[in-house]
Coordinates of C-alpha atoms and ligand atoms in Angstrom, one line a residue:
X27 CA -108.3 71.7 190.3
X28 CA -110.0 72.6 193.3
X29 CA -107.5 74.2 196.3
X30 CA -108.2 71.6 198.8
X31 CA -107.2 68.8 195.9
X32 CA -104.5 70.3 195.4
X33 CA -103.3 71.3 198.7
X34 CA -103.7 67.3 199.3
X35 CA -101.7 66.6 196.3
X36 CA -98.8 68.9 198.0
X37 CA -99.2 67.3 201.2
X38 CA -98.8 63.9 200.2
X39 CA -95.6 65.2 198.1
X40 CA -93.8 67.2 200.8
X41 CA -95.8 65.6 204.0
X42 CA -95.9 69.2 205.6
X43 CA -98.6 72.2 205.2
X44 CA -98.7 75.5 207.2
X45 CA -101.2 75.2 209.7
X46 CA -103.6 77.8 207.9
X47 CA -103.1 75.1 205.1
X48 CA -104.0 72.3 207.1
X49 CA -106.8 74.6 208.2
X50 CA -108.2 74.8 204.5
X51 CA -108.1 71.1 204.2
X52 CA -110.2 70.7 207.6
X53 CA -113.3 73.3 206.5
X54 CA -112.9 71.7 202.8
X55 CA -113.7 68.3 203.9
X56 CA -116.2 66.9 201.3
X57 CA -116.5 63.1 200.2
X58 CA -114.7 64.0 196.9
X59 CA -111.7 65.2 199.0
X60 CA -111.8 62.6 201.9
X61 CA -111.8 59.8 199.0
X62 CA -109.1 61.2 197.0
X63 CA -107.3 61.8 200.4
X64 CA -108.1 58.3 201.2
X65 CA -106.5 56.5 197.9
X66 CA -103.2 58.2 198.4
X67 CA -103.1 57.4 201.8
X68 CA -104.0 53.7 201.1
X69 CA -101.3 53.5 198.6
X70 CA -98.5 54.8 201.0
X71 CA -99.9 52.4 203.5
X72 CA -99.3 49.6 201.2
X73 CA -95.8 50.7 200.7
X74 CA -95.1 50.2 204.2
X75 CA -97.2 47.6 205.4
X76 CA -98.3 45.6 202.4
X77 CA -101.8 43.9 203.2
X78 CA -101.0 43.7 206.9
X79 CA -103.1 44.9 210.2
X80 CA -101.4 44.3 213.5
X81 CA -102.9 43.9 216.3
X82 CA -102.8 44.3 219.7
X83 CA -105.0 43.1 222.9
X84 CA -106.3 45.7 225.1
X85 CA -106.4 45.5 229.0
X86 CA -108.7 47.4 230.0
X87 CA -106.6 47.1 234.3
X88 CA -108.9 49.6 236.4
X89 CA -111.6 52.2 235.5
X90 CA -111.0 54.0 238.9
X91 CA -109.4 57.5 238.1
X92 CA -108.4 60.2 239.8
X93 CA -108.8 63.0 237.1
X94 CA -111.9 64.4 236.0
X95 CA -112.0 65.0 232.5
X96 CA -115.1 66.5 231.3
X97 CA -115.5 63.9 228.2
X98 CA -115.2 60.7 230.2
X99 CA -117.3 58.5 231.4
X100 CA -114.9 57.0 234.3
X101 CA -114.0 60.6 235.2
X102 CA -114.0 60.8 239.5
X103 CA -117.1 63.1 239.6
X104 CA -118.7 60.0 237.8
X105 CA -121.4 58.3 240.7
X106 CA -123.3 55.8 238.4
X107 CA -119.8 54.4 237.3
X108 CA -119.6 51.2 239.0
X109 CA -115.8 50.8 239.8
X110 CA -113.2 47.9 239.5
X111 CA -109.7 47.0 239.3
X112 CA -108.0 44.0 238.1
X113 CA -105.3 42.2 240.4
X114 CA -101.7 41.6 238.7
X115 CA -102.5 37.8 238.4
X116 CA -105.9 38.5 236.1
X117 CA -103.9 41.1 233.8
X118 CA -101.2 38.6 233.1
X119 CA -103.7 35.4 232.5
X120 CA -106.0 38.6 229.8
X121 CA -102.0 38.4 228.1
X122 CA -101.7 34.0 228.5
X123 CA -105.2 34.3 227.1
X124 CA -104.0 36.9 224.1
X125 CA -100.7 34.9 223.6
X126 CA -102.6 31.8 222.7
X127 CA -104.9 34.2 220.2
X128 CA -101.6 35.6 218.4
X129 CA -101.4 38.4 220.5
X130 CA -98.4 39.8 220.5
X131 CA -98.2 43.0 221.9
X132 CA -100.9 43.9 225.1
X133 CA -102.0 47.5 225.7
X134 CA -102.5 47.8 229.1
X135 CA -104.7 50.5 230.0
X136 CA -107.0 52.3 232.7
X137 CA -107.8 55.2 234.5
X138 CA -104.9 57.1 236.8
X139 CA -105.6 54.8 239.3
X140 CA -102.9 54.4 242.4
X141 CA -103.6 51.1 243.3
X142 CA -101.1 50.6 240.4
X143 CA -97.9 52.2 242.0
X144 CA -94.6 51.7 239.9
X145 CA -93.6 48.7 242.3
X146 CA -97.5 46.6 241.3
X147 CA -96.6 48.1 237.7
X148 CA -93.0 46.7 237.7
X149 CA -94.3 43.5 238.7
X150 CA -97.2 43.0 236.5
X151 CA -94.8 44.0 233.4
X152 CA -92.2 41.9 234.0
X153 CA -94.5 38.8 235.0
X154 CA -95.6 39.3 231.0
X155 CA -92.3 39.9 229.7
X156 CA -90.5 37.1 231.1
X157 CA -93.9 34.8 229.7
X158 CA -93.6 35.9 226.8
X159 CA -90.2 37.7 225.8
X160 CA -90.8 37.9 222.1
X161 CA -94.1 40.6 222.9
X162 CA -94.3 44.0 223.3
X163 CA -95.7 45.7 226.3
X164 CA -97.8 48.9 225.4
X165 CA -98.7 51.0 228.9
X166 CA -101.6 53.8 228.7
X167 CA -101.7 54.8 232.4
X168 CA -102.3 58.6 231.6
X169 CA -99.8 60.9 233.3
X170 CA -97.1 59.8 235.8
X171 CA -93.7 61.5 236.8
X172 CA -90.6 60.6 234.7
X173 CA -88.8 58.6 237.2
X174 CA -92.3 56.8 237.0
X175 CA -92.2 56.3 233.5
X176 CA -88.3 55.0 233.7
X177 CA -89.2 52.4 236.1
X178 CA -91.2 50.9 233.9
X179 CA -89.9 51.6 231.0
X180 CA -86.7 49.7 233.2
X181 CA -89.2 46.9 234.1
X182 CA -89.6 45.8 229.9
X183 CA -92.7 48.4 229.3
X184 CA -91.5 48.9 225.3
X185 CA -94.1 51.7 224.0
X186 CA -97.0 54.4 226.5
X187 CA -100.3 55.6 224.9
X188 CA -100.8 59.2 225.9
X189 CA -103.2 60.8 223.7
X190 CA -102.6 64.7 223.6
X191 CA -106.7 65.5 223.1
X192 CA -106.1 68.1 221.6
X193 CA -102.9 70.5 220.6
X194 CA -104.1 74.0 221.0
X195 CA -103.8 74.9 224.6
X196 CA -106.9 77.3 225.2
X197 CA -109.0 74.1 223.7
X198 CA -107.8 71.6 226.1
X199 CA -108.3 73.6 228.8
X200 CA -112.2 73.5 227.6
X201 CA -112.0 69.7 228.0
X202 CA -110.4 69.5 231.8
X203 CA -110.5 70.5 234.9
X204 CA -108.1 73.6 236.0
X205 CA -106.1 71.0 237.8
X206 CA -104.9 69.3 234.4
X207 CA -102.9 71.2 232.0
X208 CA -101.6 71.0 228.5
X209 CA -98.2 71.6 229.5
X210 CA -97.9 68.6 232.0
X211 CA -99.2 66.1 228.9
X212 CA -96.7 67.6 226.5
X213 CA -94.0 67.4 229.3
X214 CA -95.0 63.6 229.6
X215 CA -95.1 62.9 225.9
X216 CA -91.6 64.5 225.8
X217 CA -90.3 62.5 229.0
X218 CA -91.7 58.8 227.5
X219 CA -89.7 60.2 224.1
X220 CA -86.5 60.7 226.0
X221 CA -87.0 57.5 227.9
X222 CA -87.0 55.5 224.7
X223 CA -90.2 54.3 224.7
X224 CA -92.2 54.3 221.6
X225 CA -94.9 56.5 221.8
X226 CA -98.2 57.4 220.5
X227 CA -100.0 60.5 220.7
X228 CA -104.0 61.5 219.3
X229 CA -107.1 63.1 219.3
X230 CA -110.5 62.9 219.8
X231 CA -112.4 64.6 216.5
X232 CA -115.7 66.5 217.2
X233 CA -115.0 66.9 220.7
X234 CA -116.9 69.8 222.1
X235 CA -115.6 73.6 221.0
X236 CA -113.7 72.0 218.7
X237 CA -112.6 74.0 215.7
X238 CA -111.0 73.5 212.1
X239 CA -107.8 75.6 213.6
X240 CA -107.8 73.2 216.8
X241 CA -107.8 70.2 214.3
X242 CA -105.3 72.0 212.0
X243 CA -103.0 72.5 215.2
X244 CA -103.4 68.6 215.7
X245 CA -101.8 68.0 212.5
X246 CA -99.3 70.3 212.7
X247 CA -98.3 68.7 216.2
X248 CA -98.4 65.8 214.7
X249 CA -95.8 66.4 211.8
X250 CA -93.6 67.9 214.0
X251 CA -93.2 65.2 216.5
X252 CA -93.9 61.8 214.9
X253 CA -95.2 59.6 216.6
X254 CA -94.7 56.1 216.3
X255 CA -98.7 55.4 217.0
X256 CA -101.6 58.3 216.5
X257 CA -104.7 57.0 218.0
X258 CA -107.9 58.8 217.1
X259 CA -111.4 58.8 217.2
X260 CA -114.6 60.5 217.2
X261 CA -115.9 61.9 220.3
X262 CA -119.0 60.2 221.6
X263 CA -121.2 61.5 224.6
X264 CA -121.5 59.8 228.0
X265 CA -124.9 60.4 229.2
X266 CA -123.2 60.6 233.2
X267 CA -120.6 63.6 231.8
X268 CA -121.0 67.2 231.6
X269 CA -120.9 66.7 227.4
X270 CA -123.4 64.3 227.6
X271 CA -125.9 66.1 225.5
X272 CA -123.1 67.0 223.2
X273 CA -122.9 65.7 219.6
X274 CA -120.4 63.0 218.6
X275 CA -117.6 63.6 216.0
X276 CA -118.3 61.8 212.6
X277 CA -117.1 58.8 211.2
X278 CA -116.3 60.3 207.6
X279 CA -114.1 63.5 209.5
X280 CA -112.4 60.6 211.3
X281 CA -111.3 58.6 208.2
X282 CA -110.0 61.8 206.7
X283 CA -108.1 62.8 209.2
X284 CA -106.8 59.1 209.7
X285 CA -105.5 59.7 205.5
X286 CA -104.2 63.2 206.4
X287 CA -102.5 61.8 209.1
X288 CA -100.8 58.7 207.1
X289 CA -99.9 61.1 204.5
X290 CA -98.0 63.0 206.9
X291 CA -96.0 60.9 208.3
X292 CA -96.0 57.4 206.4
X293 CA -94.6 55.4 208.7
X294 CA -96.9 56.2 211.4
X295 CA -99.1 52.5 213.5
X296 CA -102.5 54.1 213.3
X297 CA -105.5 51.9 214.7
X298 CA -109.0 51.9 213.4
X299 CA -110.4 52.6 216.9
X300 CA -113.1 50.8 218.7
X301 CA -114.8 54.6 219.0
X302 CA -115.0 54.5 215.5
X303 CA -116.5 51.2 215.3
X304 CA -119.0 52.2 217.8
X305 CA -120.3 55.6 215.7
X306 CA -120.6 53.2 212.3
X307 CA -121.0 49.7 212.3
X308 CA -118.7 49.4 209.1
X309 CA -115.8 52.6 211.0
X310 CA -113.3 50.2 211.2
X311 CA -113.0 49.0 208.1
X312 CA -113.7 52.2 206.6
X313 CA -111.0 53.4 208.6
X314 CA -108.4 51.1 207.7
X315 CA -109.8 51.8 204.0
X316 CA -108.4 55.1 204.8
X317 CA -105.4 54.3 206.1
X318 CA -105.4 52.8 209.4
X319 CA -103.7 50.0 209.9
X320 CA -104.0 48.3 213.6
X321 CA -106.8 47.4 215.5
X322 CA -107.3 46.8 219.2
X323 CA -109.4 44.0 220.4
X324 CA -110.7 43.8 223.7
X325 CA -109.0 41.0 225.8
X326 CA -110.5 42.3 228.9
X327 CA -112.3 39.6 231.2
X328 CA -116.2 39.7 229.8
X329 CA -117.5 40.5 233.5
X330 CA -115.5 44.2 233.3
X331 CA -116.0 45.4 229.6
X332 CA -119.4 47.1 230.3
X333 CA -117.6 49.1 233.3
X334 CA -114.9 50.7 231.2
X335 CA -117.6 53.0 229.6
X336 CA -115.4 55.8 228.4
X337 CA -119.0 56.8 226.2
X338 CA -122.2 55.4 225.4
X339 CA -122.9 52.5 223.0
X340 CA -119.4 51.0 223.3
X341 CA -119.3 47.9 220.8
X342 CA -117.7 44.7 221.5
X343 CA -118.8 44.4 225.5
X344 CA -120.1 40.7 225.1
X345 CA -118.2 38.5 223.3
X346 CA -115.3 35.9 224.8
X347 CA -111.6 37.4 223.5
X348 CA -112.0 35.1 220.7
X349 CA -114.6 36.0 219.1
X350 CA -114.1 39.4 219.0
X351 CA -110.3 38.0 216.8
X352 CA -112.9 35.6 214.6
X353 CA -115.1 38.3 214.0
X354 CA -112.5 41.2 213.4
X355 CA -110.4 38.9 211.8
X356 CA -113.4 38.2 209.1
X357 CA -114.3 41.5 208.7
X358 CA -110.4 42.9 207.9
X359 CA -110.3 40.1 204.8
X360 CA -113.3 41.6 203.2
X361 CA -112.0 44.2 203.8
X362 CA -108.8 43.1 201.4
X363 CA -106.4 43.2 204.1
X364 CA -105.1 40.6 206.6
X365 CA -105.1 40.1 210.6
X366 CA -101.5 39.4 211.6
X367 CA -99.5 37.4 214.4
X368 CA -96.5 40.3 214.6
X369 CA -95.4 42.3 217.6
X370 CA -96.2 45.0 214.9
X371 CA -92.9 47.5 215.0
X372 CA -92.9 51.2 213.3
X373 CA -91.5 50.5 210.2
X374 CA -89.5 53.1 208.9
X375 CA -88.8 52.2 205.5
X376 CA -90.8 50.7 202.5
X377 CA -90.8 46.7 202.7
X378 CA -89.9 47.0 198.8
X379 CA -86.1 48.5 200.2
X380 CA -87.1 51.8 198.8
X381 CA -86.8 54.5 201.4
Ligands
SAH413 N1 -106.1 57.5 231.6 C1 -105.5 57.2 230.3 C2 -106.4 56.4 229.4 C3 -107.5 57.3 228.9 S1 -108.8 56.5 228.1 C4 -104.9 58.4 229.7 O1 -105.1 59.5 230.3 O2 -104.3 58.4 228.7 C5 -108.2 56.5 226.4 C6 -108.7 57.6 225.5 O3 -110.1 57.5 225.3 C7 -108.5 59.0 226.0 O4 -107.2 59.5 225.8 C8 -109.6 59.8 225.2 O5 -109.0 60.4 224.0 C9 -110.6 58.7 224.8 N2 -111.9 59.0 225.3 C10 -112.3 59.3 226.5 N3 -113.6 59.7 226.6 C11 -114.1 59.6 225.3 C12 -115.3 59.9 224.7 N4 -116.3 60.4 225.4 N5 -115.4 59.7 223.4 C13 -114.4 59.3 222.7 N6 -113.2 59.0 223.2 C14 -113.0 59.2 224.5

């Protein structure tokens, strides 16, 4: 048996490696091992979440940002991004809109944009939480202080999107400007933890200077915190961005580390990202092959979608909210698995009672 088999045989028996392990399992990527990674991860998917795929509509609020992140098409240094912001009243109708879809958790999210002060915040999530008390609310505002965070987490917020990028600290500071360090974003992942909020962390795979130790570092983050949610996708250039000649990550990477990831920590909500849809025309399905099991439809008003250009080609800008649940919703069942109407909780333990 070859070492990377059966290094992924021990992961998926003791869900922990030593990072030069996990490092092996990153250079040794081949299809034989992403698909034999991929049918264990499928099967310990299955234990937890059956055939289901939650789902949850995506807000895309404001595309105004203050940071400057070198990957990132809204980043401030951006000129040929044409700004906007949605008002409190056209977020809430995106979530009336949702509700009526079976939406039943909204993922608000945007640049740092300080229109959207905790007081506009406050507002906006409990105008949606009193609508519609049996939803959750899912914030993914980038980095704010904790008494920020607690106010909203006070005002019904329930779980905060804060992707790491990347957990080796010499490699994020590749990726952003010397005003944003990796400190501050583990500090916030740590403060939305304390808070109570569910939280999700992730990764972009490919980004630039990215290596197999970087990406082994991810995983060993990963294991060590557990995360309720781990969102990640391949990089992809935006032409306006200092990367924008750069290559993009690759689908079949992704879905590996998407069954690395599940293997890890079982329990973990990991979507099938719209980044990955955009790199393959079939990445989301292959990704919840692999593991993945929620996807993230755009309920964003049509007029906006094209705006929130994080990188090039972005799928999905056209279409009303409901197609894009027809369309996904078609895709998942040939897929063998089925769109749900759930708020789509962590589940901790196997739905057969087994723990
Ligand atoms: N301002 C918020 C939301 C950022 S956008 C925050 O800081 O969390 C959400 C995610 O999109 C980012 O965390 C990043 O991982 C991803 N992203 C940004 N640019 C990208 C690119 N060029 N290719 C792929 N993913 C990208």
């Amino acid at each position: 048996m070859s070492d990377v088999i059966s290094l992924i045989d021990r992961l998926s028996r003791d869900r922990s490696l030593t990072v030069e392990e996990y490092e092996i399992l990153i250079s040794g990527f081949d299809p034989g091992a992403a698909s034999y990674a991929a049918s264990l991860a499928s099967s310990v998917r299955s234990d937890y979440y059956g055939d289901e795929v939650f789902m949850r509509g995506l807000v895309e609020i404001s595309n105004y940002c203050r940071n400057d992140c070198l990957y990132c098409g809204i980043r401030r240094s951006n000129r040929e991004c044409v700004r906007y912001r949605l008002t409190p009243s056209e977020i809430v109708s995106c979530a009336s809109t949702g509700y009526g879809l079976g939406f039943r958790t909204f993922v608000l999210q945007g640049g740092e944009d300080p229109y959207y002060t905790d007081d506009v915040m406050c507002h906006i999530i409990s105008s949606i939480k009193s609508m519609y008390p049996d939803c959750a609310v899912t914030l993914s505002l980038g980095e704010r202080s904790h008494e920020s965070y607690s106010a909203l987490f006070s005002a019904g917020a329930d779980r905060y999107l804060l992707r790491h990028e990347t957990a080796s600290a010499s490699h994020y500071a590749k990726l952003h400007p010397s005003a944003m360090n990796f400190e501050n974003r583990m500090r916030c992942l740590q403060d939305l933890r304390d808070i109570g909020y569910q939280v999700g962390c992730g990764f972009m795979v490919g980004s630039p200077y990215q290596t197999p130790y970087d990406l082994a570092m991810d995983l060993k983050f990963i294991e060590t915190f557990r995360p309720d949610m781990c969102g990640i996708g391949p990089f992809i250039p935006h032409k306006d961005t200092p990367f924008g000649s750069e290559p993009s990550g690759s689908c079949g990477l992704t879905c590996y580390l998407l069954s690395l990831i599940r293997m890890i920590y079982p329990p973990v909500l990991l979507p099938a990202t719209t980044a990955l849809g955009t790199i393959d025309p079939m990445g989301r399905e292959k990704g919840l092959k692999a593991g993945a099991n929620v996807v993230m439809p755009n309920l964003s008003p049509v007029g906006v979608r094209d705006k929130y250009t994080l990188y090039d080609n972005k799928i999905c800008t056209g279409e009303e909210a409901a197609e894009c649940v027809a369309c996904l919703s078609s895709r998942i069942k040939n897929t063998g698995y089925r769109l749900v109407t759930d708020r789509g909780d962590i589940r901790k333990e196997k739905i057969n009672g087994k723990v």
